[in-house]
Amino acid sequence: MKNHIRYSESEQALFLLDQRFLPEQEKWFVCRRVKDVVEAIQTMVIRGAPALGVTAGYGCCLAVASQDPADPEWQKIVNEKLNRLAKARPTAVNLSHTVARMRGYWKADADIGFRDLCWMWLQLAKDIHLEDISGNKKMGRIGEKLFQDGQTVMTHCNAGALATGGYGTALGVFRAAKSAGKKITVIANETRPFLQGARLTAYELHKDGIPVKIACDNAAGLLMVRGLVDAVLVGADRIAANGDTANKIGTYSLAILAREHGIPFYVAAPTTTIDPQAMSGEDIPIETRPAAEVTHIGECRITPRDIPVYNFAFDVTPHHLITNIITEKGLLEPPYKQSLDAILKQRYQ
Ligand code: MRU
């Protein structure tokens, strides 16, 4: 699944594979301005924490490239656009992390001219993209050692190539296990309401020849009590300094079920997903999304009219329920406060 995020310098445009139409149709969403990128992020054309980080990098390039350098206000306008980009979705920290990183380079060279800023940001956006892919591959090699040939592992949402620069965090571990000659069967939880598991995880793994079965979200307890799940492996949207981890709604319930059944529960995430400013899960903002995602499937209404719904997009799994956190810098053990702190010191080394 290479190139699902593609920046064209000649067309000054960002091409995103539109995940709302997968797996049935492969359509492209074209962004020429920051407002298109914000729309793509908010409407789930592109989703998944690391993919949002990569997209934000190219979004910054569009923010500057679409300005008129003769306008004395161009720097101010670029700054406003970056603010909008960073806030497009609140939970995945990779988004604001990328914008802060791009800004940091600009601040370090505050007098840089328009053309040089365009060039510098494009190089940086490409680096962020490539770093994400290579980091995922390292994470995969580290993580696959936790699993034995023949095991069945449950995952939730989509933490694959589509959710990253192009390889995957949790699904990257399955890809690496396959390369190491292991046969791992994946249970992809459906992941209501947006169905990232049923649509995207199943699509990606099947394409790669990794055995996958789709399960309804509410089947997890039964599958575990019947001994059909050897481990749970998920991605993350933000990891607090103490290891509390925000991921797709339903992840917390899976972690409790896994603990009850003595099943290891792993998180795979790049170090860009760690937020040292969030002391615990209580500091992580949880996005609420439009009711229509719950009341409708596609165009079809499935609930009675005028009934309010809950549509929290994420929940937080407390650190004590997490067996290990797999990063590109190594396998983290509890207590996570210490192991995360140590790993952050090497973030860009
Ligand atoms: O709402 P989404 O689809 O952006 O949520 C995505 C997830 O929760 C993923 O598990 C997470 O971002 C990790 S992706 C490598």
XYZ file of C-alpha atoms and ligand atoms in Angstrom:
364
model
C 0.000 0.000 0.000
C 2.563 2.497 -1.126
C 1.715 6.026 -2.244
C -1.672 6.421 -0.620
C -0.337 9.883 0.383
C 1.342 11.504 -2.623
C 2.588 15.067 -3.049
C 3.119 16.377 -6.570
C 5.578 19.253 -6.790
C 4.742 20.003 -10.415
C 0.990 20.180 -9.720
C 1.458 21.689 -6.247
C -1.152 19.276 -4.955
C -1.538 16.514 -2.389
C -3.253 13.326 -3.582
C -4.903 11.183 -0.898
C -6.448 7.763 -1.480
C -9.994 8.382 -0.233
C -10.511 5.837 2.554
C -14.257 6.514 2.740
C -14.755 4.500 -0.447
C -12.528 1.523 0.369
C -12.558 -1.374 -0.171
C -15.017 -1.091 -3.065
C -13.540 1.880 -4.907
C -10.091 3.454 -5.162
C -10.795 7.165 -5.587
C -8.380 10.053 -5.057
C -9.052 13.239 -3.128
C -6.982 16.183 -4.356
C -5.865 18.928 -1.957
C -4.545 22.190 -3.404
C -5.052 24.375 -0.338
C -4.974 23.931 3.419
C -8.756 24.046 3.598
C -8.861 20.898 1.397
C -6.403 19.149 3.728
C -8.463 20.109 6.797
C -11.602 18.830 5.046
C -9.853 15.557 4.134
C -8.777 15.047 7.749
C -12.133 15.945 9.286
C -14.200 13.841 6.908
C -11.904 10.780 7.200
C -10.595 10.767 3.637
C -7.339 10.176 5.500
C -7.205 8.914 9.083
C -4.927 7.096 11.513
C -2.545 9.047 13.746
C 0.771 8.672 11.846
C -0.950 9.223 8.467
C -2.375 12.471 9.839
C 1.146 13.480 10.859
C 2.509 12.785 7.371
C -0.441 14.579 5.721
C 0.069 17.613 7.965
C 3.663 17.894 6.730
C 2.509 18.204 3.114
C -0.350 20.437 4.302
C 2.258 22.913 5.625
C 3.878 22.867 2.158
C 0.543 23.802 0.577
C 0.060 26.502 3.223
C 3.160 28.301 2.048
C 3.111 27.377 -1.651
C -0.392 28.823 -2.090
C 0.704 32.294 -0.836
C 1.693 35.328 -2.869
C 5.248 36.209 -1.753
C 4.559 39.851 -2.688
C 1.896 40.005 0.022
C 3.532 41.549 3.123
C 1.183 39.442 5.261
C 2.149 36.043 3.820
C 3.966 34.846 6.975
C 0.993 35.754 9.173
C -1.402 33.930 6.822
C 0.798 30.819 6.769
C 0.834 30.818 10.573
C -2.970 31.003 10.719
C -3.257 28.127 8.256
C -0.878 26.028 10.330
C -3.047 26.649 13.408
C -6.079 25.390 11.527
C -4.198 22.319 10.322
C -2.919 21.422 13.804
C -6.460 21.536 15.211
C -8.215 19.622 12.429
C -8.698 16.611 14.750
C -7.884 16.731 18.449
C -6.847 13.282 19.687
C -4.036 12.079 17.398
C -1.013 14.003 18.633
C 0.982 13.287 15.443
C -0.949 16.074 13.704
C 0.039 18.893 16.065
C 3.452 17.287 16.550
C 4.258 17.574 12.819
C 3.032 21.169 12.633
C 5.177 22.064 15.672
C 8.173 20.386 14.052
C 7.726 22.292 10.768
C 7.259 25.539 12.709
C 10.385 24.805 14.737
C 12.501 24.731 11.564
C 10.946 28.004 10.419
C 11.604 29.672 13.795
C 15.198 28.505 13.699
C 15.579 30.403 10.402
C 13.042 33.217 10.892
C 14.363 35.451 8.071
C 14.161 32.708 5.459
C 12.639 33.829 2.156
C 9.505 32.452 0.530
C 11.180 30.134 -1.979
C 13.640 28.749 0.555
C 10.839 28.064 3.032
C 8.875 26.180 0.335
C 11.960 24.112 -0.442
C 12.925 23.476 3.209
C 9.425 22.406 4.232
C 9.060 20.093 1.262
C 12.316 18.321 2.194
C 11.140 18.083 5.807
C 7.682 16.775 4.850
C 9.307 14.093 2.683
C 11.678 13.201 5.555
C 8.768 12.888 7.999
C 7.033 10.595 5.500
C 10.098 8.390 4.961
C 10.954 8.351 8.680
C 7.460 7.086 9.432
C 7.786 4.201 6.971
C 11.276 3.205 8.111
C 10.247 3.562 11.790
C 7.275 1.267 11.185
C 9.536 -1.335 9.606
C 11.862 -1.254 12.616
C 8.856 -1.492 14.927
C 7.639 -4.479 12.949
C 10.937 -6.324 13.371
C 10.969 -5.587 17.116
C 7.304 -6.481 17.612
C 7.128 -9.681 15.586
C 9.409 -11.415 18.113
C 6.527 -11.339 20.615
C 4.480 -13.710 18.458
C 4.812 -17.375 17.619
C 4.027 -19.169 14.399
C 0.401 -20.316 14.371
C -0.961 -17.744 16.812
C -4.179 -15.776 16.409
C -4.048 -12.087 17.286
C -6.965 -9.679 17.613
C -6.668 -6.083 16.421
C -9.038 -3.133 16.565
C -9.536 -0.316 14.057
C -6.913 0.038 11.315
C -3.295 0.561 12.305
C -1.963 -0.412 8.907
C -0.333 1.135 5.868
C -3.418 3.282 5.325
C -3.152 4.724 8.841
C 0.558 5.562 8.486
C 3.056 6.710 5.885
C 2.735 3.331 4.172
C 3.591 0.202 6.210
C 1.699 0.119 9.485
C 2.237 -0.076 13.233
C 0.152 -3.019 14.495
C -0.301 -4.348 10.951
C 3.390 -3.678 10.313
C 4.136 -6.201 13.060
C 1.982 -8.777 11.225
C 3.776 -7.943 7.968
C 7.153 -8.423 9.658
C 5.990 -11.713 11.217
C 5.035 -12.922 7.743
C 8.466 -11.944 6.411
C 10.009 -13.906 9.304
C 8.122 -16.990 8.089
C 5.403 -17.023 10.776
C 1.762 -17.649 10.040
C -0.276 -15.319 12.237
C -4.032 -15.220 11.805
C -5.513 -11.812 12.522
C -8.974 -11.172 13.929
C -10.018 -7.746 12.660
C -12.711 -6.282 14.867
C -15.316 -4.583 12.736
C -14.864 -1.220 14.583
C -18.210 0.528 14.617
C -19.194 3.083 13.542
C -16.672 3.857 10.774
C -15.776 0.188 10.221
C -12.032 0.716 9.855
C -11.464 -2.933 10.826
C -14.027 -4.544 8.521
C -13.242 -2.303 5.566
C -9.589 -1.276 5.821
C -7.735 -3.803 7.992
C -9.376 -6.753 6.245
C -8.633 -5.174 2.825
C -4.958 -4.522 3.582
C -4.185 -7.874 5.172
C -6.034 -9.876 2.549
C -4.150 -8.011 -0.195
C -0.880 -9.019 1.515
C -1.856 -12.682 1.914
C -2.095 -12.502 5.726
C -4.987 -14.654 6.991
C -7.719 -12.448 8.466
C -11.175 -13.022 9.948
C -13.624 -10.226 10.677
C -15.498 -10.278 13.994
C -18.270 -8.049 15.309
C -16.917 -5.802 18.062
C -19.205 -7.389 20.621
C -17.851 -10.909 19.909
C -14.493 -10.230 21.620
C -15.458 -11.706 25.007
C -16.810 -14.901 23.487
C -13.756 -15.347 21.261
C -11.449 -14.896 24.235
C -13.310 -17.209 26.597
C -13.266 -19.899 23.897
C -9.463 -19.637 23.657
C -9.557 -18.286 20.104
C -7.353 -15.229 20.842
C -3.671 -15.538 21.837
C -2.956 -11.813 22.077
C -4.375 -8.371 21.305
C -2.306 -5.838 19.338
C -3.513 -2.303 18.598
C -2.145 1.066 17.475
C -2.403 4.360 19.353
C -3.432 7.962 18.784
C -1.683 9.450 21.790
C 0.349 7.949 24.613
C 0.567 9.978 27.827
C 3.765 10.227 29.875
C 2.585 7.477 32.235
C 1.691 5.061 29.396
C -2.088 5.639 29.359
C -2.992 5.163 25.701
C -5.766 6.700 23.595
C -6.907 4.567 20.684
C -10.116 3.850 18.786
C -13.260 3.597 20.912
C -13.611 0.026 22.158
C -9.907 -0.512 22.798
C -10.306 0.013 26.563
C -13.001 -2.696 26.755
C -10.705 -5.096 24.863
C -7.860 -4.437 27.311
C -10.114 -5.258 30.263
C -11.335 -8.430 28.539
C -7.752 -9.418 27.737
C -6.708 -8.947 31.378
C -9.683 -11.007 32.592
C -8.698 -13.850 30.262
C -4.936 -13.689 30.900
C -4.204 -12.590 27.315
C -1.313 -10.172 26.613
C -2.356 -6.741 25.373
C 0.203 -4.889 23.217
C 0.303 -1.370 21.774
C 2.453 -0.559 18.714
C 3.164 3.115 18.055
C 5.949 5.349 16.784
C 7.591 7.729 19.252
C 5.804 10.612 17.461
C 2.617 9.337 19.155
C 4.038 9.928 22.640
C 2.903 13.176 24.235
C 5.072 14.034 27.238
C 2.855 17.089 27.912
C -0.035 14.777 28.777
C 0.759 13.435 32.223
C -2.000 10.810 32.099
C -5.003 9.810 30.031
C -7.030 12.549 31.716
C -5.030 15.117 29.758
C -5.863 13.538 26.373
C -8.693 15.285 24.468
C -11.258 12.807 23.182
C -12.892 13.675 19.880
C -16.643 13.432 19.444
C -17.770 12.918 15.877
C -21.032 13.600 14.013
C -24.092 11.617 15.123
C -24.733 10.607 11.511
C -21.850 8.118 11.701
C -23.886 6.174 14.272
C -27.400 6.809 13.008
C -26.589 5.870 9.406
C -24.664 3.258 7.483
C -23.799 4.985 4.226
C -26.968 6.711 3.096
C -29.199 4.361 5.052
C -30.638 5.437 8.421
C -30.560 2.609 10.976
C -31.870 4.342 14.123
C -35.205 5.991 14.899
C -35.226 9.724 14.189
C -34.599 12.296 16.943
C -32.752 9.970 19.313
C -29.422 11.314 20.530
C -26.349 9.104 20.284
C -22.876 8.885 21.775
C -20.114 9.067 19.203
C -16.837 9.319 21.081
C -14.122 8.398 18.576
C -11.522 7.229 21.124
C -11.091 5.905 24.636
C -8.118 5.615 26.953
C -6.606 2.323 28.084
C -4.898 2.746 31.450
C -1.206 1.873 31.460
C -1.576 -1.009 33.937
C -3.546 -3.011 31.354
C -0.785 -2.774 28.717
C 1.728 -5.642 28.618
C 4.269 -3.852 26.372
C 4.478 -0.833 24.091
C 6.309 -1.543 20.826
C 8.116 1.475 19.330
C 10.724 1.901 16.599
C 13.269 2.597 19.341
C 12.609 -0.615 21.246
C 10.150 -2.674 23.261
C 8.955 -0.766 26.329
C 8.271 -2.446 29.653
C 6.347 -1.066 32.596
C 6.750 1.197 34.509
C 6.113 3.258 31.398
C 6.845 6.601 33.032
C 10.515 5.601 33.090
C 10.697 3.655 29.828
C 8.838 6.373 27.856
C 10.998 9.080 29.323
C 14.158 7.195 28.304
C 12.884 6.577 24.754
C 11.893 10.222 24.223
C 15.468 11.289 24.793
C 16.322 9.440 21.550
C 13.284 10.648 19.516
C 15.177 12.210 16.605
C 18.499 10.377 16.958
O -10.531 7.650 13.772
P -9.310 7.035 13.169
O -9.598 6.062 12.084
O -8.304 8.090 12.752
O -8.647 6.230 14.356
C -7.468 5.530 14.114
C -7.016 4.704 15.257
O -7.586 4.708 16.315
C -5.745 3.937 15.046
O -5.746 2.772 15.789
C -4.559 4.798 15.482
O -4.595 6.058 14.873
C -3.267 4.153 15.189
S -2.941 4.087 13.465
C -1.375 3.466 13.235
